[in-house]
PDB file of C-alpha atoms in Angstrom:
ATOM      1  CA  MET A 268     -35.691 -40.973-108.436  1.00 37.00           C
ATOM      2  CA  ASN A 269     -35.508 -44.763-108.594  1.00 33.00           C
ATOM      3  CA  THR A 270     -37.566 -46.272-105.472  1.00 30.00           C
ATOM      4  CA  TRP A 271     -35.451 -48.731-103.846  1.00 28.00           C
ATOM      5  CA  ILE A 272     -36.631 -51.506-101.401  1.00 26.00           C
ATOM      6  CA  ILE A 273     -35.046 -53.511 -98.446  1.00 25.00           C
ATOM      7  CA  ALA A 274     -32.341 -56.293 -99.277  1.00 27.00           C
ATOM      8  CA  ALA A 275     -33.894 -59.519 -99.099  1.00 28.00           C
ATOM      9  CA  ALA A 276     -32.105 -63.044 -98.885  1.00 28.00           C
ATOM     10  CA  PHE A 277     -32.579 -65.204-102.215  1.00 25.00           C
ATOM     11  CA  LEU A 278     -32.665 -68.621-101.861  1.00 26.00           C
ATOM     12  CA  ALA A 279     -30.142 -70.804-103.703  1.00 31.00           C
ATOM     13  CA  ILE A 280     -31.075 -74.213-105.248  1.00 28.00           C
ATOM     14  CA  PRO A 281     -29.147 -77.169-104.644  1.00 34.00           C
ATOM     15  CA  ALA A 282     -28.985 -79.664-107.414  1.00 32.00           C
ATOM     16  CA  LEU A 283     -27.731 -82.615-108.942  1.00 29.00           C
ATOM     17  CA  ALA A 284     -29.427 -85.530-110.377  1.00 33.00           C
ATOM     18  CA  LEU A 285     -28.420 -88.413-112.349  1.00 29.00           C
ATOM     19  CA  GLY A 286     -24.975 -86.849-112.541  1.00 37.00           C
ATOM     20  CA  GLN A 287     -26.757 -83.456-114.321  1.00 38.00           C
ATOM     21  CA  GLU A 288     -26.852 -80.506-112.856  1.00 40.00           C
ATOM     22  CA  LEU A 289     -30.467 -79.074-112.765  1.00 38.00           C
ATOM     23  CA  PRO A 290     -31.412 -75.533-114.296  1.00 45.00           C
ATOM     24  CA  THR A 291     -30.857 -72.671-111.497  1.00 48.00           C
ATOM     25  CA  LYS A 292     -32.814 -69.780-111.223  1.00 50.00           C
ATOM     26  CA  LYS A 293     -30.841 -66.476-111.485  1.00 55.00           C
ATOM     27  CA  LYS A 294     -29.559 -64.465-108.561  1.00 58.00           C
ATOM     28  CA  ALA A 295     -31.882 -61.549-107.754  1.00 54.00           C
ATOM     29  CA  PRO A 296     -29.579 -58.458-108.232  1.00 57.00           C
ATOM     30  CA  ALA A 297     -28.567 -57.066-104.675  1.00 59.00           C
ATOM     31  CA  ARG A 298     -31.314 -54.424-103.409  1.00 64.00           C
ATOM     32  CA  PRO A 299     -29.320 -51.853-102.219  1.00 68.00           C
ATOM     33  CA  ALA A 300     -29.866 -50.951 -98.165  1.00 90.00           C
ATOM     34  CA  ALA A 301     -32.207 -48.702 -96.861  1.00 92.00           C
ATOM     35  CA  VAL A 302     -31.877 -46.374 -94.022  1.00 92.00           C
ATOM     36  CA  ALA A 303     -35.667 -46.201 -93.063  1.00 94.00           C
ATOM     37  CA  THR A 304     -38.629 -47.480 -94.363  1.00 95.00           C
ATOM     38  CA  VAL A 305     -42.029 -44.960 -94.233  1.00 95.00           C
ATOM     39  CA  ASN A 306     -45.117 -46.632 -94.670  1.00 96.00           C
ATOM     40  CA  GLY A 307     -43.469 -49.558 -96.594  1.00 95.00           C
ATOM     41  CA  VAL A 308     -41.453 -46.990 -98.595  1.00 94.00           C
ATOM     42  CA  ALA A 309     -37.740 -47.198 -98.150  1.00 95.00           C
ATOM     43  CA  VAL A 310     -35.626 -44.506 -98.095  1.00 95.00           C
ATOM     44  CA  PRO A 311     -32.254 -45.657 -99.813  1.00 95.00           C
ATOM     45  CA  GLU A 312     -28.968 -45.053 -97.782  1.00 95.00           C
ATOM     46  CA  SER A 313     -27.759 -43.549-100.804  1.00 94.00           C
ATOM     47  CA  ARG A 314     -30.137 -40.692-101.144  1.00 94.00           C
ATOM     48  CA  MET A 315     -28.247 -40.399 -97.353  1.00 94.00           C
ATOM     49  CA  ASN A 316     -24.936 -40.521 -98.552  1.00 95.00           C
ATOM     50  CA  LEU A 317     -25.543 -37.531-100.987  1.00 94.00           C
ATOM     51  CA  MET A 318     -27.357 -35.274 -98.543  1.00 94.00           C
ATOM     52  CA  VAL A 319     -24.136 -35.826 -96.016  1.00 94.00           C
ATOM     53  CA  GLN A 320     -21.870 -35.138 -98.990  1.00 94.00           C
ATOM     54  CA  ARG A 321     -23.562 -31.939 -99.461  1.00 92.00           C
ATOM     55  CA  GLN A 322     -23.638 -30.997 -95.977  1.00 92.00           C
ATOM     56  CA  ALA A 323     -19.864 -31.777 -95.934  1.00 93.00           C
ATOM     57  CA  GLN A 324     -19.494 -28.742 -98.626  1.00 92.00           C
ATOM     58  CA  ARG A 325     -20.973 -26.646 -96.045  1.00 93.00           C
ATOM     59  CA  GLY A 326     -18.512 -28.018 -93.305  1.00 93.00           C
ATOM     60  CA  MET A 327     -20.361 -30.254 -91.383  1.00 93.00           C
ATOM     61  CA  PRO A 328     -18.096 -33.351 -90.206  1.00 94.00           C
ATOM     62  CA  ASP A 329     -19.546 -37.267 -91.670  1.00 94.00           C
ATOM     63  CA  ASN A 330     -20.410 -38.815 -88.135  1.00 95.00           C
ATOM     64  CA  GLU A 331     -23.009 -40.372 -86.621  1.00 94.00           C
ATOM     65  CA  GLN A 332     -24.692 -37.201 -85.190  1.00 95.00           C
ATOM     66  CA  THR A 333     -24.791 -35.446 -88.823  1.00 94.00           C
ATOM     67  CA  ARG A 334     -25.988 -39.255 -89.980  1.00 95.00           C
ATOM     68  CA  ALA A 335     -28.696 -39.394 -87.223  1.00 95.00           C
ATOM     69  CA  MET A 336     -29.765 -35.992 -88.319  1.00 95.00           C
ATOM     70  CA  VAL A 337     -29.994 -36.143 -92.130  1.00 95.00           C
ATOM     71  CA  ARG A 338     -32.043 -39.787 -91.426  1.00 96.00           C
ATOM     72  CA  GLU A 339     -34.804 -37.668 -89.622  1.00 96.00           C
ATOM     73  CA  GLU A 340     -34.626 -34.894 -92.329  1.00 96.00           C
ATOM     74  CA  LEU A 341     -35.423 -37.749 -94.866  1.00 96.00           C
ATOM     75  CA  ILE A 342     -38.084 -39.242 -92.884  1.00 96.00           C
ATOM     76  CA  ASN A 343     -39.737 -35.877 -92.457  1.00 96.00           C
ATOM     77  CA  ARG A 344     -39.391 -35.115 -96.281  1.00 96.00           C
ATOM     78  CA  GLU A 345     -40.612 -38.911 -97.526  1.00 96.00           C
ATOM     79  CA  LEU A 346     -43.586 -38.498 -94.990  1.00 97.00           C
ATOM     80  CA  ILE A 347     -44.722 -34.888 -96.462  1.00 97.00           C
ATOM     81  CA  ALA A 348     -43.966 -36.045 -99.952  1.00 96.00           C
ATOM     82  CA  GLN A 349     -46.152 -38.836 -99.658  1.00 96.00           C
ATOM     83  CA  GLU A 350     -48.943 -36.570 -97.997  1.00 97.00           C
ATOM     84  CA  ALA A 351     -48.594 -34.648-100.781  1.00 96.00           C
ATOM     85  CA  GLN A 352     -49.246 -37.148-103.172  1.00 95.00           C
ATOM     86  CA  ARG A 353     -52.111 -38.333-101.308  1.00 96.00           C
ATOM     87  CA  ALA A 354     -53.540 -34.819-101.611  1.00 96.00           C
ATOM     88  CA  GLY A 355     -52.852 -34.579-105.127  1.00 96.00           C
ATOM     89  CA  ILE A 356     -50.232 -31.849-105.264  1.00 95.00           C
ATOM     90  CA  GLY A 357     -48.013 -33.959-107.343  1.00 93.00           C
ATOM     91  CA  LYS A 358     -50.733 -33.903-110.599  1.00 94.00           C
ATOM     92  CA  ARG A 359     -50.835 -29.762-110.441  1.00 96.00           C
ATOM     93  CA  PRO A 360     -49.705 -28.677-113.260  1.00 96.00           C
ATOM     94  CA  GLU A 361     -47.506 -25.774-111.939  1.00 96.00           C
ATOM     95  CA  VAL A 362     -45.962 -28.333-109.892  1.00 96.00           C
ATOM     96  CA  GLN A 363     -44.885 -30.883-112.605  1.00 96.00           C
ATOM     97  CA  THR A 364     -43.625 -28.041-114.013  1.00 97.00           C
ATOM     98  CA  GLN A 365     -40.812 -27.826-111.464  1.00 96.00           C
ATOM     99  CA  VAL A 366     -40.426 -31.066-111.009  1.00 95.00           C
ATOM    100  CA  ASP A 367     -39.658 -31.371-114.991  1.00 96.00           C
ATOM    101  CA  LEU A 368     -37.396 -28.323-114.697  1.00 96.00           C
ATOM    102  CA  ALA A 369     -35.694 -29.976-111.437  1.00 96.00           C
ATOM    103  CA  ARG A 370     -35.044 -33.480-113.428  1.00 97.00           C
ATOM    104  CA  GLN A 371     -33.796 -31.543-116.327  1.00 97.00           C
ATOM    105  CA  GLU A 372     -31.345 -29.088-114.355  1.00 96.00           C
ATOM    106  CA  ILE A 373     -29.603 -32.551-112.951  1.00 96.00           C
ATOM    107  CA  LEU A 374     -29.621 -33.869-116.616  1.00 97.00           C
ATOM    108  CA  VAL A 375     -27.729 -31.052-117.681  1.00 96.00           C
ATOM    109  CA  ASN A 376     -25.603 -30.733-114.652  1.00 95.00           C
ATOM    110  CA  ALA A 377     -24.703 -34.118-114.675  1.00 96.00           C
ATOM    111  CA  TYR A 378     -23.785 -34.020-118.537  1.00 96.00           C
ATOM    112  CA  ILE A 379     -21.946 -30.765-117.987  1.00 95.00           C
ATOM    113  CA  GLY A 380     -19.927 -32.646-115.420  1.00 94.00           C
ATOM    114  CA  ASP A 381     -19.448 -35.677-117.317  1.00 96.00           C
ATOM    115  CA  TRP A 382     -18.133 -33.927-120.184  1.00 95.00           C
ATOM    116  CA  ALA A 383     -16.034 -31.671-118.325  1.00 93.00           C
ATOM    117  CA  ARG A 384     -14.216 -34.630-117.199  1.00 94.00           C
ATOM    118  CA  LYS A 385     -13.618 -36.003-120.301  1.00 95.00           C
ATOM    119  CA  ASN A 386     -12.521 -32.421-121.851  1.00 93.00           C
ATOM    120  CA  PRO A 387     -10.025 -31.443-118.698  1.00 95.00           C
ATOM    121  CA  ILE A 388      -8.534 -28.121-119.722  1.00 95.00           C
ATOM    122  CA  THR A 389      -4.551 -28.794-119.789  1.00 96.00           C
ATOM    123  CA  ASP A 390      -2.144 -26.818-118.514  1.00 96.00           C
ATOM    124  CA  ALA A 391      -0.970 -25.585-121.812  1.00 97.00           C
ATOM    125  CA  GLU A 392      -4.189 -23.912-122.652  1.00 97.00           C
ATOM    126  CA  VAL A 393      -3.864 -22.618-119.120  1.00 96.00           C
ATOM    127  CA  GLN A 394      -0.311 -20.920-120.041  1.00 96.00           C
ATOM    128  CA  LYS A 395      -1.492 -19.574-123.493  1.00 96.00           C
ATOM    129  CA  GLU A 396      -4.555 -17.912-122.222  1.00 95.00           C
ATOM    130  CA  TYR A 397      -2.479 -16.445-119.508  1.00 94.00           C
ATOM    131  CA  GLU A 398      -0.194 -14.894-121.820  1.00 93.00           C
ATOM    132  CA  ARG A 399      -2.903 -13.667-123.963  1.00 91.00           C
ATOM    133  CA  VAL A 400      -4.535 -12.009-121.462  1.00 88.00           C
ATOM    134  CA  LYS A 401      -1.120 -10.322-120.212  1.00 87.00           C
ATOM    135  CA  SER A 402      -0.458  -9.307-123.720  1.00 85.00           C
ATOM    136  CA  GLN A 403      -3.574  -7.554-123.710  1.00 81.00           C
ATOM    137  CA  ALA A 404      -2.934  -6.140-120.696  1.00 79.00           C
ATOM    138  CA  GLY A 405       0.061  -4.512-121.298  1.00 81.00           C
ATOM    139  CA  ASP A 406       2.557  -2.806-118.673  1.00 86.00           C
ATOM    140  CA  LYS A 407       0.721  -0.145-117.467  1.00 91.00           C
ATOM    141  CA  GLU A 408      -2.795   0.988-116.234  1.00 92.00           C
ATOM    142  CA  TYR A 409      -4.612   4.248-116.094  1.00 96.00           C
ATOM    143  CA  LYS A 410      -6.958   6.212-114.022  1.00 97.00           C
ATOM    144  CA  ALA A 411      -9.040   8.377-115.997  1.00 98.00           C
ATOM    145  CA  ARG A 412     -12.702  10.255-115.307  1.00 98.00           C
ATOM    146  CA  HIS A 413     -15.015  10.992-118.257  1.00 98.00           C
ATOM    147  CA  ILE A 414     -17.886  12.959-119.358  1.00 98.00           C
ATOM    148  CA  LEU A 415     -20.811  10.458-121.176  1.00 98.00           C
ATOM    149  CA  LEU A 416     -23.121  12.648-123.169  1.00 98.00           C
ATOM    150  CA  GLU A 417     -25.354  12.146-125.753  1.00 97.00           C
ATOM    151  CA  THR A 418     -24.161  14.475-128.469  1.00 97.00           C
ATOM    152  CA  GLU A 419     -21.517  16.064-129.951  1.00 97.00           C
ATOM    153  CA  GLU A 420     -22.765  19.549-129.507  1.00 97.00           C
ATOM    154  CA  GLN A 421     -22.998  18.543-125.811  1.00 97.00           C
ATOM    155  CA  ALA A 422     -19.671  17.431-125.215  1.00 97.00           C
ATOM    156  CA  ASN A 423     -18.148  20.724-127.042  1.00 97.00           C
ATOM    157  CA  GLY A 424     -19.909  22.770-124.358  1.00 97.00           C
ATOM    158  CA  MET A 425     -18.082  20.724-121.553  1.00 97.00           C
ATOM    159  CA  ILE A 426     -14.924  21.208-123.453  1.00 97.00           C
ATOM    160  CA  ALA A 427     -15.526  24.747-123.391  1.00 97.00           C
ATOM    161  CA  GLU A 428     -17.025  24.857-120.040  1.00 97.00           C
ATOM    162  CA  LEU A 429     -13.333  23.136-118.884  1.00 97.00           C
ATOM    163  CA  LYS A 430     -11.029  25.854-121.024  1.00 96.00           C
ATOM    164  CA  LYS A 431     -12.949  28.610-119.012  1.00 96.00           C
ATOM    165  CA  GLY A 432     -11.751  26.696-115.579  1.00 96.00           C
ATOM    166  CA  GLY A 433     -14.283  24.730-114.771  1.00 96.00           C
ATOM    167  CA  LYS A 434     -13.586  22.043-112.818  1.00 97.00           C
ATOM    168  CA  PHE A 435     -14.130  18.443-114.350  1.00 97.00           C
ATOM    169  CA  ASP A 436     -15.659  16.514-111.205  1.00 97.00           C
ATOM    170  CA  GLU A 437     -18.251  19.019-110.735  1.00 97.00           C
ATOM    171  CA  LEU A 438     -19.086  19.342-114.377  1.00 97.00           C
ATOM    172  CA  ALA A 439     -18.975  15.072-114.522  1.00 97.00           C
ATOM    173  CA  SER A 440     -21.448  14.997-111.557  1.00 97.00           C
ATOM    174  CA  LYS A 441     -23.872  17.394-113.177  1.00 97.00           C
ATOM    175  CA  ASN A 442     -23.364  16.470-116.765  1.00 97.00           C
ATOM    176  CA  SER A 443     -22.238  13.000-117.338  1.00 97.00           C
ATOM    177  CA  LYS A 444     -25.046  10.008-118.640  1.00 97.00           C
ATOM    178  CA  ASP A 445     -23.023   7.528-116.717  1.00 97.00           C
ATOM    179  CA  PRO A 446     -24.771   6.822-113.561  1.00 96.00           C
ATOM    180  CA  GLY A 447     -22.144   4.864-112.240  1.00 95.00           C
ATOM    181  CA  SER A 448     -19.137   7.141-112.205  1.00 97.00           C
ATOM    182  CA  ALA A 449     -21.320  10.835-112.564  1.00 97.00           C
ATOM    183  CA  PRO A 450     -21.704  10.251-108.706  1.00 97.00           C
ATOM    184  CA  ARG A 451     -17.975  10.507-108.207  1.00 97.00           C
ATOM    185  CA  GLY A 452     -16.957  13.106-110.416  1.00 97.00           C
ATOM    186  CA  GLY A 453     -16.635  11.015-113.427  1.00 97.00           C
ATOM    187  CA  ASP A 454     -13.748   8.635-111.582  1.00 97.00           C
ATOM    188  CA  LEU A 455     -13.304   5.529-113.719  1.00 97.00           C
ATOM    189  CA  ASP A 456     -10.616   4.619-111.244  1.00 96.00           C
ATOM    190  CA  TRP A 457      -7.696   2.217-112.232  1.00 95.00           C
ATOM    191  CA  ASN A 458      -7.875   0.414-115.133  1.00 92.00           C
ATOM    192  CA  THR A 459      -6.005  -1.134-117.968  1.00 90.00           C
ATOM    193  CA  PRO A 460      -6.794   0.378-121.314  1.00 90.00           C
ATOM    194  CA  GLY A 461      -8.393  -3.103-122.745  1.00 85.00           C
ATOM    195  CA  THR A 462     -10.969  -2.419-120.426  1.00 89.00           C
ATOM    196  CA  PHE A 463     -12.670   0.280-122.004  1.00 93.00           C
ATOM    197  CA  ASP A 464     -13.708   0.508-125.759  1.00 94.00           C
ATOM    198  CA  PRO A 465     -10.948   0.868-128.530  1.00 93.00           C
ATOM    199  CA  GLN A 466     -12.109   4.744-129.511  1.00 96.00           C
ATOM    200  CA  PHE A 467     -11.800   5.660-125.330  1.00 97.00           C
ATOM    201  CA  SER A 468      -8.540   3.752-124.812  1.00 95.00           C
ATOM    202  CA  SER A 469      -6.816   5.142-127.817  1.00 95.00           C
ATOM    203  CA  ALA A 470      -7.479   8.672-126.633  1.00 97.00           C
ATOM    204  CA  MET A 471      -6.894   8.440-122.888  1.00 97.00           C
ATOM    205  CA  VAL A 472      -3.183   6.781-123.451  1.00 95.00           C
ATOM    206  CA  LYS A 473      -2.266   9.928-125.559  1.00 96.00           C
ATOM    207  CA  LEU A 474      -2.959  12.199-122.399  1.00 97.00           C
ATOM    208  CA  GLU A 475      -0.696  13.825-120.141  1.00 96.00           C
ATOM    209  CA  LYS A 476      -1.459  13.394-116.673  1.00 96.00           C
ATOM    210  CA  GLY A 477      -3.731  16.095-115.376  1.00 95.00           C
ATOM    211  CA  LYS A 478      -5.144  17.073-119.358  1.00 97.00           C
ATOM    212  CA  TYR A 479      -8.164  16.463-120.786  1.00 98.00           C
ATOM    213  CA  THR A 480      -9.125  15.717-124.561  1.00 98.00           C
ATOM    214  CA  GLU A 481     -10.350  18.512-126.294  1.00 96.00           C
ATOM    215  CA  GLN A 482     -12.120  16.869-129.033  1.00 97.00           C
ATOM    216  CA  PRO A 483     -15.338  14.688-128.344  1.00 97.00           C
ATOM    217  CA  VAL A 484     -14.410  10.933-128.015  1.00 98.00           C
ATOM    218  CA  ARG A 485     -17.178   8.976-129.724  1.00 97.00           C
ATOM    219  CA  THR A 486     -18.035   5.384-128.678  1.00 97.00           C
ATOM    220  CA  ARG A 487     -20.982   3.030-128.813  1.00 95.00           C
ATOM    221  CA  PHE A 488     -21.838   4.627-125.374  1.00 96.00           C
ATOM    222  CA  GLY A 489     -22.044   8.248-126.506  1.00 97.00           C
ATOM    223  CA  PHE A 490     -19.582  11.106-126.774  1.00 98.00           C
ATOM    224  CA  HIS A 491     -16.817  11.239-123.769  1.00 98.00           C
ATOM    225  CA  VAL A 492     -14.583  13.868-122.513  1.00 98.00           C
ATOM    226  CA  ILE A 493     -11.846  12.299-120.733  1.00 98.00           C
ATOM    227  CA  GLN A 494      -9.341  13.522-118.294  1.00 98.00           C
ATOM    228  CA  LEU A 495      -6.337  11.584-117.254  1.00 98.00           C
ATOM    229  CA  ASP A 496      -5.412  11.679-113.459  1.00 97.00           C
ATOM    230  CA  ASP A 497      -2.430   9.156-113.242  1.00 97.00           C
ATOM    231  CA  VAL A 498      -0.336   6.315-114.941  1.00 96.00           C
ATOM    232  CA  ARG A 499       1.474   3.128-112.834  1.00 94.00           C
ATOM    233  CA  ALA A 500       3.032   0.095-113.909  1.00 92.00           C
ATOM    234  CA  ILE A 501       1.209  -2.851-113.660  1.00 87.00           C
ATOM    235  CA  LYS A 502       1.512  -5.583-111.303  1.00 84.00           C
ATOM    236  CA  PHE A 503       0.240  -8.563-113.259  1.00 85.00           C
ATOM    237  CA  PRO A 504      -0.533 -11.439-111.105  1.00 90.00           C
ATOM    238  CA  ALA A 505       1.475 -14.565-111.011  1.00 93.00           C
ATOM    239  CA  LEU A 506       0.013 -17.847-112.771  1.00 95.00           C
ATOM    240  CA  ASN A 507      -0.910 -19.726-110.086  1.00 94.00           C
ATOM    241  CA  GLU A 508      -2.873 -16.775-108.309  1.00 94.00           C
ATOM    242  CA  VAL A 509      -5.414 -16.745-111.467  1.00 94.00           C
ATOM    243  CA  ARG A 510      -5.299 -20.159-112.614  1.00 96.00           C
ATOM    244  CA  PRO A 511      -8.705 -21.091-111.252  1.00 95.00           C
ATOM    245  CA  ARG A 512     -10.370 -18.149-113.055  1.00 94.00           C
ATOM    246  CA  ILE A 513      -8.563 -18.743-115.920  1.00 96.00           C
ATOM    247  CA  GLN A 514      -9.883 -22.239-116.049  1.00 95.00           C
ATOM    248  CA  GLN A 515     -13.535 -21.120-115.508  1.00 94.00           C
ATOM    249  CA  THR A 516     -13.281 -19.223-118.336  1.00 95.00           C
ATOM    250  CA  LEU A 517     -11.562 -21.540-120.756  1.00 96.00           C
ATOM    251  CA  VAL A 518     -14.083 -23.961-119.415  1.00 95.00           C
ATOM    252  CA  GLN A 519     -17.241 -21.592-120.281  1.00 94.00           C
ATOM    253  CA  GLY A 520     -15.761 -20.781-123.488  1.00 95.00           C
ATOM    254  CA  LYS A 521     -15.789 -24.750-124.367  1.00 95.00           C
ATOM    255  CA  LEU A 522     -19.283 -25.083-123.067  1.00 95.00           C
ATOM    256  CA  GLU A 523     -20.586 -22.174-125.318  1.00 95.00           C
ATOM    257  CA  GLU A 524     -18.898 -23.581-127.981  1.00 95.00           C
ATOM    258  CA  LEU A 525     -20.402 -27.162-127.270  1.00 95.00           C
ATOM    259  CA  VAL A 526     -23.842 -25.723-126.927  1.00 95.00           C
ATOM    260  CA  LYS A 527     -23.671 -24.020-130.871  1.00 95.00           C
ATOM    261  CA  SER A 528     -22.261 -27.260-132.113  1.00 95.00           C
ATOM    262  CA  LEU A 529     -25.301 -28.596-130.687  1.00 95.00           C
ATOM    263  CA  ARG A 530     -27.922 -26.142-132.092  1.00 95.00           C
ATOM    264  CA  ALA A 531     -25.953 -26.488-135.596  1.00 95.00           C
ATOM    265  CA  LYS A 532     -26.954 -30.168-135.215  1.00 95.00           C
ATOM    266  CA  ALA A 533     -30.536 -29.641-134.181  1.00 95.00           C
ATOM    267  CA  LYS A 534     -33.993 -29.146-136.017  1.00 94.00           C
ATOM    268  CA  ILE A 535     -34.959 -26.110-133.943  1.00 93.00           C
ATOM    269  CA  GLN A 536     -38.173 -24.542-134.983  1.00 91.00           C
TER     270      GLN A 536
END
C-alpha cells in the first residue's frame, strides 16, 4: 500500500528575460488528500473511500456519520500499526508470511476481476449452457431409495430379505453404508437422473413405482439395491431465474481454463 502525504502548494516561476523564456521547473504531481495525520503519517482519503464502499455493501449509508466513524477507525488502525512496527512485530516471520499471503490474495482477486471484465460472459453462452443443462435434466424427476453395500453378496442378501417381506426403509437404516441417506431409510429425495452415476440412473428409470432392483447395481461407490418410490414431471426453472447461477458456473469454467493455460506455460518444479 502506498504511503500518501498531505497536499502542498507548489511554486510557479514567472519568467521572461531578454525576450527568451527561462527554463521552468516541472510541476510536482498533485498529492492525494488525507483525512488525518497520525504522528506525521497521512491517512489517505482513498483508504476511507474504500472502507465506506465496503460498508455500503453491508447496507450502511454513505453519509457524514459513517465517514466520521470510518475516520476514527482508520486513525485507530494507524496508531496500532505504528505501535506494532515499533515493537518489531512486522519483522516476525509468521507476520510477514500473512502479509505476503494477503498481498497475493489482493493481486489475484484484482487480476481475476480485471480478466472477468475483459472476458464477459455473453448472452449466447448463457443460453447455450441453459439449453444443455435443460436437455440433460430431461422431463422427469425421480424419488428413490437405495441400500448401499460393500459387496455383491451383501446386496444379494438384501434383495433376498426384501423378497421375504422385509421393509426397504428398515433394511436401509440398518445396513446401508451411505451415511447421508441411511438415517432416512435410504431416501434420496427428488432428483433428475443426471444427478446419479449412469449405472444407478439407468437402473432407476427402468423401475416401476414401488418396485426395487432384483439384481445389485454396481457403481464406483459399491453395490446398490434401488427402490423407486415415485415419478413426476419436472418443472424446469425459467432462464431468468437461473441466469446468475449459470453465469457464475461459466466464469468458473473459464477461470479453470485460464489457470490450466498458465500452468502449461509455466516452469513448475
